[in-house]
Amino acid sequence: MKKMTNVILIIVSAFLLLAVFSFVAEGFYMHKSYLDPWNKDYYKKYNDPRTQIIAHGILAANGHNMQNWKFKYAPDNDKNFDVYLETNRLATEVDPYYTQATISQGTMFEYMALAGNKLGYDLKITLFPDGEYSRDASKEELKQKRVAHIELEKTEKQQSPLYIEMFKPDTYRVAYKKSRLSPGDMEILQSQNNFKNIRVVYIGKGEKYDKIKNYVIKSAEIESGIERIMRESIKLFRKNEREKNRYRYGFSFEGSAITGFKMHLMQALLTVFPGMSNLAAARDAFMTQTKMAAENNAGFFLIISKGNSRHQQFNAGRLYSRIQLTAHTLGLAIQPLSQAIEEYPEMKNIYDNIHKDMTEEGETILMLFRIGEPVSEVPGSMRMDVENLIEGGF
């Protein structure tokens, strides 16, 4: 009996030691520096108004959380700076023509414009001053051509009701209540559009709603079956606190609203047994999340442009931010569901069909997202420190 007791004690002790080691290894005790930029006073760490404004801009929604923004300060003018697309953080398998990356430049600028108003600056923007980069631009072309040149002009401080909404998570990947939007809410959201050759369409019921839902699920099935794309997603997944603090971009469990003890437990398991993060697991998680999103919402929005220029992509991003922040004021959340409008070869059939069903001749769907009242809150996603996005630091 005593021998049996000793064996049990040894087994329990070993299990406890493994558990402690696992949680220490995944970094549960660490400060989550990747969430620091979400602090409302984060920008006050910096004296340069450009940096203060950019510190707000980096909270914006962006494709695959790549945060592919790069800023260069004018050496001879402390109110000017340039914006480039960061070529070291591109999800080229799903975004081979940089459409989502360009849209993300627009989402970020809209946040910066709101911050500028709050801090007393008007942002004078010159878009693509070196000309638009080509559809299949090389990295060298992206390095040479600026997305924008921005000049800060001192003005009266203005507080937009959307300013405070920037500090809420940019994307909610949880179930939404299924009740459709009211006509009043639809009108408020669609009124955010003042861009030429861009229209906003809300689809909350009927045949087109069912078609979009089917496109969302079918496109996810196609994407989940493409190994190179799934491997790109796995590479961008940060499996523990140490990785999240180190890289601060890409995906994590928080993106699927997995938090608290459950998150740390899963992170500990992946840290000790990294083989659990394999293609099959990534595919299953992706499909489960997509099906939930397709079935639980108050409808879908499409941002559709006449043509598909880089200017239009940028402005679609600005409009997306306006809709997202306005939705927050209404107690609503949104989530992009972009697979059906991605431009790689295996998705061409879905891409062509959704455009045939949802657009007029010469139009392009630049954003597809669901909307609704979320059933639970979610944390902010990882963000890099602003100084790491500024070439040469300060």
Short mmCIF file of C-alpha atoms in Angstrom, two decimals:
data_model
loop_
_atom_site.label_atom_id
_atom_site.label_comp_id
_atom_site.label_asym_id
_atom_site.label_seq_id
_atom_site.Cartn_x
_atom_site.Cartn_y
_atom_site.Cartn_z
CA MET A 1 0.00 0.00 0.00
CA LYS A 2 2.83 2.38 0.94
CA LYS A 3 4.60 1.60 -2.33
CA MET A 4 1.44 2.39 -4.28
CA THR A 5 1.06 5.71 -2.41
CA ASN A 6 4.63 6.65 -3.26
CA VAL A 7 4.05 5.88 -6.93
CA ILE A 8 0.92 8.04 -6.96
CA LEU A 9 2.81 10.89 -5.25
CA ILE A 10 5.58 10.66 -7.83
CA ILE A 11 3.09 10.74 -10.70
CA VAL A 12 1.18 13.68 -9.21
CA SER A 13 4.41 15.56 -8.51
CA ALA A 14 5.64 14.97 -12.04
CA PHE A 15 2.33 16.18 -13.46
CA LEU A 16 2.41 19.32 -11.32
CA LEU A 17 6.00 20.04 -12.31
CA LEU A 18 5.11 19.62 -15.99
CA ALA A 19 2.11 21.91 -15.56
CA VAL A 20 4.19 24.60 -13.83
CA PHE A 21 6.93 24.30 -16.45
CA SER A 22 4.38 24.57 -19.27
CA PHE A 23 2.74 27.71 -17.92
CA VAL A 24 6.11 29.33 -17.21
CA ALA A 25 7.33 28.41 -20.68
CA GLU A 26 4.31 29.98 -22.36
CA GLY A 27 4.80 33.18 -20.33
CA PHE A 28 1.50 33.49 -18.45
CA TYR A 29 3.18 35.76 -15.88
CA MET A 30 4.58 38.22 -18.45
CA HIS A 31 3.37 41.74 -19.01
CA LYS A 32 1.37 41.85 -22.25
CA SER A 33 3.33 44.60 -23.92
CA TYR A 34 1.61 43.77 -27.21
CA LEU A 35 -1.54 45.35 -25.76
CA ASP A 36 0.13 48.58 -24.56
CA PRO A 37 -0.83 50.59 -27.69
CA TRP A 38 -4.51 50.09 -26.81
CA ASN A 39 -4.05 52.24 -23.69
CA LYS A 40 -5.82 55.58 -24.21
CA ASP A 41 -2.74 57.44 -22.90
CA TYR A 42 -0.19 55.47 -24.92
CA TYR A 43 0.34 58.31 -27.40
CA LYS A 44 1.35 60.67 -24.57
CA LYS A 45 4.67 58.84 -24.26
CA TYR A 46 5.76 60.74 -27.36
CA ASN A 47 6.30 64.46 -27.90
CA ASP A 48 6.34 64.56 -31.69
CA PRO A 49 2.77 65.17 -32.93
CA ARG A 50 3.43 62.91 -35.91
CA THR A 51 4.23 60.03 -33.59
CA GLN A 52 1.22 60.79 -31.42
CA ILE A 53 -1.05 60.66 -34.45
CA ILE A 54 0.53 57.48 -35.84
CA ALA A 55 0.15 55.87 -32.38
CA HIS A 56 -3.61 56.14 -32.92
CA GLY A 57 -3.47 54.99 -36.53
CA ILE A 58 -1.87 51.65 -35.70
CA LEU A 59 -5.01 50.59 -33.83
CA ALA A 60 -6.91 50.36 -37.12
CA ALA A 61 -8.15 47.12 -38.62
CA ASN A 62 -5.66 45.69 -41.10
CA GLY A 63 -5.45 42.61 -43.28
CA HIS A 64 -4.32 39.52 -41.34
CA ASN A 65 -3.07 41.86 -38.61
CA MET A 66 0.15 42.35 -40.59
CA GLN A 67 0.35 46.07 -39.69
CA ASN A 68 2.17 46.63 -42.95
CA TRP A 69 2.71 50.33 -42.39
CA LYS A 70 6.06 52.12 -42.61
CA PHE A 71 6.62 55.78 -41.87
CA LYS A 72 9.52 58.07 -42.83
CA TYR A 73 9.92 61.48 -41.23
CA ALA A 74 11.03 64.48 -43.27
CA PRO A 75 14.53 65.42 -42.00
CA ASP A 76 13.97 69.13 -42.54
CA ASN A 77 10.32 69.53 -41.47
CA ASP A 78 8.89 68.28 -38.17
CA LYS A 79 5.31 68.36 -39.48
CA ASN A 80 5.75 66.20 -42.58
CA PHE A 81 6.07 62.46 -43.08
CA ASP A 82 5.67 59.78 -45.72
CA VAL A 83 3.80 56.47 -45.61
CA TYR A 84 5.06 53.34 -47.35
CA LEU A 85 3.79 49.79 -47.58
CA GLU A 86 6.07 47.63 -45.39
CA THR A 87 7.36 44.85 -47.67
CA ASN A 88 8.59 42.67 -44.79
CA ARG A 89 5.04 42.04 -43.56
CA LEU A 90 2.91 40.92 -46.48
CA ALA A 91 0.55 37.93 -46.67
CA THR A 92 1.34 37.32 -50.32
CA GLU A 93 -0.35 33.92 -50.63
CA VAL A 94 -3.84 35.33 -49.99
CA ASP A 95 -3.10 38.89 -51.10
CA PRO A 96 -0.81 38.53 -54.13
CA TYR A 97 -1.72 41.93 -55.59
CA TYR A 98 -1.56 43.83 -52.29
CA THR A 99 -5.23 44.81 -52.42
CA GLN A 100 -5.87 44.10 -48.75
CA ALA A 101 -2.54 45.69 -47.83
CA THR A 102 -3.51 48.88 -49.67
CA ILE A 103 -6.97 48.93 -48.07
CA SER A 104 -5.19 48.68 -44.70
CA GLN A 105 -3.33 51.91 -45.48
CA GLY A 106 -6.71 53.61 -45.76
CA THR A 107 -8.10 52.16 -42.53
CA MET A 108 -5.02 53.47 -40.73
CA PHE A 109 -5.24 56.95 -42.27
CA GLU A 110 -8.85 57.40 -41.16
CA TYR A 111 -7.79 56.70 -37.56
CA MET A 112 -4.94 59.19 -37.91
CA ALA A 113 -7.28 61.84 -39.29
CA LEU A 114 -9.58 61.45 -36.27
CA ALA A 115 -6.61 61.64 -33.90
CA GLY A 116 -5.34 64.72 -35.71
CA ASN A 117 -8.66 66.48 -35.16
CA LYS A 118 -8.52 65.64 -31.47
CA LEU A 119 -4.94 66.89 -31.11
CA GLY A 120 -5.49 70.02 -33.19
CA TYR A 121 -4.03 69.03 -36.57
CA ASP A 122 -5.49 68.74 -40.03
CA LEU A 123 -3.81 66.04 -42.11
CA LYS A 124 -3.16 67.26 -45.64
CA ILE A 125 -2.65 64.12 -47.70
CA THR A 126 -1.18 63.62 -51.15
CA LEU A 127 -2.00 60.08 -52.25
CA PHE A 128 0.55 58.10 -54.26
CA PRO A 129 2.78 61.13 -55.00
CA ASP A 130 5.17 58.91 -57.01
CA GLY A 131 2.32 57.28 -58.91
CA GLU A 132 0.31 54.20 -58.00
CA TYR A 133 2.33 51.02 -57.66
CA SER A 134 1.39 48.42 -60.24
CA ARG A 135 -0.98 45.50 -59.67
CA ASP A 136 1.86 42.97 -59.40
CA ALA A 137 4.49 45.37 -58.09
CA SER A 138 7.90 44.08 -57.06
CA LYS A 139 9.14 44.74 -53.56
CA GLU A 140 11.59 47.22 -55.05
CA GLU A 141 8.72 49.19 -56.59
CA LEU A 142 6.85 49.17 -53.27
CA LYS A 143 9.95 50.51 -51.53
CA GLN A 144 10.30 53.34 -54.02
CA LYS A 145 6.69 54.50 -54.30
CA ARG A 146 5.06 56.23 -51.37
CA VAL A 147 1.50 55.44 -50.39
CA ALA A 148 1.08 59.00 -49.17
CA HIS A 149 2.80 62.21 -48.23
CA ILE A 150 1.20 63.83 -45.18
CA GLU A 151 1.59 67.35 -43.84
CA LEU A 152 0.26 68.39 -40.44
CA GLU A 153 -1.44 71.76 -40.35
CA LYS A 154 -2.23 73.30 -36.97
CA THR A 155 -5.93 73.91 -36.43
CA GLU A 156 -8.56 74.06 -33.70
CA LYS A 157 -9.01 70.90 -31.65
CA GLN A 158 -12.16 68.96 -32.49
CA GLN A 159 -13.56 65.95 -30.65
CA SER A 160 -15.36 63.49 -32.90
CA PRO A 161 -17.77 61.01 -31.26
CA LEU A 162 -15.85 58.35 -33.19
CA TYR A 163 -12.54 59.13 -31.46
CA ILE A 164 -13.17 57.08 -28.32
CA GLU A 165 -14.39 54.16 -30.43
CA MET A 166 -10.87 53.68 -31.81
CA PHE A 167 -9.84 52.11 -28.52
CA LYS A 168 -12.32 49.27 -28.87
CA PRO A 169 -11.14 46.06 -30.60
CA ASP A 170 -11.11 46.48 -34.35
CA THR A 171 -12.60 43.03 -35.08
CA TYR A 172 -15.06 40.82 -33.18
CA ARG A 173 -14.80 37.13 -34.12
CA VAL A 174 -17.64 35.94 -31.89
CA ALA A 175 -21.27 35.12 -32.61
CA TYR A 176 -23.53 38.07 -33.40
CA LYS A 177 -27.23 38.26 -32.66
CA LYS A 178 -29.29 37.47 -35.76
CA SER A 179 -31.78 40.33 -35.56
CA ARG A 180 -31.54 42.47 -38.71
CA LEU A 181 -30.42 46.08 -38.65
CA SER A 182 -33.07 48.73 -38.25
CA PRO A 183 -33.66 51.11 -41.18
CA GLY A 184 -32.26 53.88 -39.00
CA ASP A 185 -29.02 52.04 -38.30
CA MET A 186 -28.63 51.15 -41.98
CA GLU A 187 -29.09 54.79 -42.97
CA ILE A 188 -26.52 55.96 -40.40
CA LEU A 189 -23.94 53.43 -41.55
CA GLN A 190 -24.44 54.00 -45.25
CA SER A 191 -24.29 57.78 -44.76
CA GLN A 192 -20.59 57.46 -43.88
CA ASN A 193 -19.83 57.11 -47.57
CA ASN A 194 -18.88 60.33 -49.35
CA PHE A 195 -16.36 58.81 -51.73
CA LYS A 196 -16.84 59.07 -55.47
CA ASN A 197 -17.33 55.81 -57.39
CA ILE A 198 -17.75 53.74 -54.21
CA ARG A 199 -21.05 52.40 -52.93
CA VAL A 200 -22.07 50.54 -49.77
CA VAL A 201 -24.56 47.68 -49.94
CA TYR A 202 -26.26 46.01 -46.95
CA ILE A 203 -27.80 42.58 -47.45
CA GLY A 204 -29.74 41.23 -44.48
CA LYS A 205 -32.13 38.69 -45.93
CA GLY A 206 -33.37 36.95 -49.02
CA GLU A 207 -31.70 35.17 -51.92
CA LYS A 208 -28.63 37.39 -52.00
CA TYR A 209 -28.08 36.89 -48.27
CA ASP A 210 -28.15 33.11 -48.75
CA LYS A 211 -25.77 33.38 -51.69
CA ILE A 212 -23.25 35.42 -49.73
CA LYS A 213 -23.43 32.99 -46.82
CA ASN A 214 -22.75 30.12 -49.19
CA TYR A 215 -19.87 31.99 -50.83
CA VAL A 216 -18.33 32.66 -47.41
CA ILE A 217 -18.40 28.98 -46.45
CA LYS A 218 -17.40 27.64 -49.87
CA SER A 219 -14.46 30.02 -50.17
CA ALA A 220 -13.25 28.99 -46.72
CA GLU A 221 -13.45 25.34 -47.75
CA ILE A 222 -11.31 26.09 -50.79
CA GLU A 223 -8.78 28.12 -48.80
CA SER A 224 -8.52 25.55 -46.02
CA GLY A 225 -7.60 22.93 -48.61
CA ILE A 226 -4.61 24.85 -49.99
CA GLU A 227 -1.50 23.83 -48.09
CA ARG A 228 0.65 26.87 -48.91
CA ILE A 229 -2.05 29.23 -47.59
CA MET A 230 -2.62 27.24 -44.42
CA ARG A 231 1.14 27.18 -43.82
CA GLU A 232 1.24 30.95 -44.21
CA SER A 233 -1.44 31.24 -41.51
CA ILE A 234 0.36 28.81 -39.19
CA LYS A 235 3.57 30.81 -39.61
CA LEU A 236 1.72 33.94 -38.50
CA PHE A 237 0.14 32.29 -35.45
CA ARG A 238 1.69 33.32 -32.10
CA LYS A 239 1.25 30.38 -29.79
CA ASN A 240 2.21 31.94 -26.43
CA GLU A 241 2.84 35.18 -24.55
CA ARG A 242 6.54 35.17 -25.38
CA GLU A 243 5.84 35.06 -29.12
CA LYS A 244 3.11 37.67 -28.87
CA ASN A 245 5.45 40.06 -27.07
CA ARG A 246 8.25 39.36 -29.52
CA TYR A 247 6.42 39.63 -32.87
CA ARG A 248 3.27 41.61 -32.03
CA TYR A 249 1.58 41.02 -35.39
CA GLY A 250 -0.26 38.09 -36.96
CA PHE A 251 -2.79 35.83 -35.23
CA SER A 252 -3.36 34.54 -31.69
CA PHE A 253 -6.04 32.80 -29.66
CA GLU A 254 -7.55 36.17 -28.70
CA GLY A 255 -8.57 36.56 -32.34
CA SER A 256 -11.04 33.73 -31.79
CA ALA A 257 -12.19 35.19 -28.45
CA ILE A 258 -10.35 32.48 -26.49
CA THR A 259 -9.10 34.21 -23.35
CA GLY A 260 -8.38 33.67 -19.65
CA PHE A 261 -7.35 30.31 -18.23
CA LYS A 262 -8.49 28.40 -21.32
CA MET A 263 -6.20 30.49 -23.52
CA HIS A 264 -3.19 30.00 -21.23
CA LEU A 265 -3.91 26.27 -21.04
CA MET A 266 -4.00 25.97 -24.83
CA GLN A 267 -0.90 28.11 -25.17
CA ALA A 268 0.92 25.95 -22.61
CA LEU A 269 0.00 22.80 -24.52
CA LEU A 270 1.18 24.25 -27.83
CA THR A 271 4.41 25.45 -26.23
CA VAL A 272 5.26 22.02 -24.83
CA PHE A 273 3.76 20.07 -27.75
CA PRO A 274 4.23 22.34 -30.82
CA GLY A 275 3.21 19.49 -33.12
CA MET A 276 -0.39 20.16 -32.11
CA SER A 277 -0.29 23.26 -34.32
CA ASN A 278 -0.50 21.36 -37.60
CA LEU A 279 -2.34 21.71 -40.89
CA ALA A 280 -5.34 19.61 -39.82
CA ALA A 281 -5.83 21.61 -36.62
CA ALA A 282 -5.49 24.92 -38.49
CA ARG A 283 -8.04 23.83 -41.09
CA ASP A 284 -10.55 22.65 -38.49
CA ALA A 285 -10.26 25.86 -36.46
CA PHE A 286 -10.59 28.03 -39.57
CA MET A 287 -13.69 26.22 -40.81
CA THR A 288 -15.36 26.19 -37.39
CA GLN A 289 -14.86 29.95 -36.99
CA THR A 290 -16.01 30.71 -40.54
CA LYS A 291 -19.20 28.66 -40.29
CA MET A 292 -20.03 30.33 -36.99
CA ALA A 293 -19.53 33.76 -38.56
CA ALA A 294 -21.62 32.92 -41.63
CA GLU A 295 -24.53 31.68 -39.52
CA ASN A 296 -24.51 34.27 -36.71
CA ASN A 297 -24.93 37.83 -37.93
CA ALA A 298 -27.39 40.59 -38.70
CA GLY A 299 -26.37 40.69 -42.33
CA PHE A 300 -23.49 41.42 -44.67
CA PHE A 301 -22.02 44.65 -46.00
CA LEU A 302 -20.17 45.08 -49.26
CA ILE A 303 -17.99 48.02 -50.23
CA ILE A 304 -18.06 48.12 -54.03
CA SER A 305 -16.01 50.41 -56.25
CA LYS A 306 -16.33 51.42 -59.88
CA GLY A 307 -12.93 50.15 -61.00
CA ASN A 308 -10.11 48.93 -58.81
CA SER A 309 -7.40 51.58 -58.60
CA ARG A 310 -5.04 51.98 -55.66
CA HIS A 311 -6.82 55.25 -54.84
CA GLN A 312 -10.12 53.40 -54.63
CA GLN A 313 -8.61 50.65 -52.50
CA PHE A 314 -7.22 53.26 -50.11
CA ASN A 315 -10.56 55.07 -49.90
CA ALA A 316 -12.38 51.78 -49.34
CA GLY A 317 -10.19 51.34 -46.26
CA ARG A 318 -11.07 54.80 -45.02
CA LEU A 319 -14.75 54.04 -45.50
CA TYR A 320 -14.42 50.70 -43.74
CA SER A 321 -12.98 52.45 -40.66
CA ARG A 322 -15.80 54.97 -40.66
CA ILE A 323 -18.42 52.21 -40.81
CA GLN A 324 -16.64 50.17 -38.16
CA LEU A 325 -16.35 53.05 -35.70
CA THR A 326 -19.91 54.20 -36.36
CA ALA A 327 -21.11 50.64 -35.81
CA HIS A 328 -19.44 50.72 -32.39
CA THR A 329 -21.53 53.77 -31.44
CA LEU A 330 -24.64 51.71 -32.26
CA GLY A 331 -23.56 48.75 -30.13
CA LEU A 332 -22.60 46.77 -33.23
CA ALA A 333 -19.44 45.05 -34.39
CA ILE A 334 -18.09 43.91 -37.75
CA GLN A 335 -15.74 41.25 -39.09
CA PRO A 336 -14.23 40.98 -42.57
CA LEU A 337 -14.93 37.73 -44.44
CA SER A 338 -12.55 38.27 -47.31
CA GLN A 339 -11.85 34.79 -48.69
CA ALA A 340 -14.42 35.00 -51.51
CA ILE A 341 -12.87 38.19 -52.90
CA GLU A 342 -9.23 37.15 -52.68
CA GLU A 343 -7.35 37.08 -55.95
CA TYR A 344 -5.29 33.90 -56.14
CA PRO A 345 -5.91 31.29 -58.88
CA GLU A 346 -7.82 28.67 -56.86
CA MET A 347 -10.38 31.30 -55.79
CA LYS A 348 -11.06 32.66 -59.29
CA ASN A 349 -14.34 30.80 -59.82
CA ILE A 350 -15.80 32.02 -56.52
CA TYR A 351 -14.42 35.53 -57.14
CA ASP A 352 -16.02 35.70 -60.59
CA ASN A 353 -19.37 34.33 -59.40
CA ILE A 354 -19.76 36.62 -56.41
CA HIS A 355 -19.02 39.59 -58.66
CA LYS A 356 -21.55 38.35 -61.20
CA ASP A 357 -24.21 38.08 -58.49
CA MET A 358 -23.46 41.22 -56.48
CA THR A 359 -22.01 43.88 -58.80
CA GLU A 360 -22.63 45.76 -61.99
CA GLU A 361 -20.28 45.81 -64.96
CA GLY A 362 -16.88 47.30 -64.17
CA GLU A 363 -17.32 47.11 -60.39
CA THR A 364 -15.09 45.43 -57.82
CA ILE A 365 -15.99 44.21 -54.34
CA LEU A 366 -13.22 45.57 -52.14
CA MET A 367 -14.66 44.62 -48.75
CA LEU A 368 -17.10 41.96 -47.58
CA PHE A 369 -17.93 41.85 -43.88
CA ARG A 370 -20.63 40.74 -41.48
CA ILE A 371 -22.27 42.99 -38.91
CA GLY A 372 -24.31 42.49 -35.77
CA GLU A 373 -24.52 42.86 -32.03
CA PRO A 374 -21.77 40.70 -30.50
CA VAL A 375 -22.79 38.25 -27.79
CA SER A 376 -19.58 38.87 -25.82
CA GLU A 377 -16.67 41.27 -25.59
CA VAL A 378 -13.23 40.49 -27.02
CA PRO A 379 -9.73 41.77 -26.21
CA GLY A 380 -7.66 43.91 -28.53
CA SER A 381 -5.34 42.17 -30.96
CA MET A 382 -1.56 42.43 -30.92
CA ARG A 383 -0.02 45.76 -31.89
CA MET A 384 3.57 46.73 -32.50
CA ASP A 385 5.11 49.71 -30.74
CA VAL A 386 4.85 52.82 -32.86
CA GLU A 387 8.61 53.48 -32.90
CA ASN A 388 9.15 50.11 -34.59
CA LEU A 389 7.10 51.30 -37.54
CA ILE A 390 9.08 54.49 -38.09
CA GLU A 391 12.15 54.08 -40.27
CA GLY A 392 15.23 55.09 -38.33
CA GLY A 393 13.24 55.43 -35.09
CA PHE A 394 13.22 59.00 -33.91
#
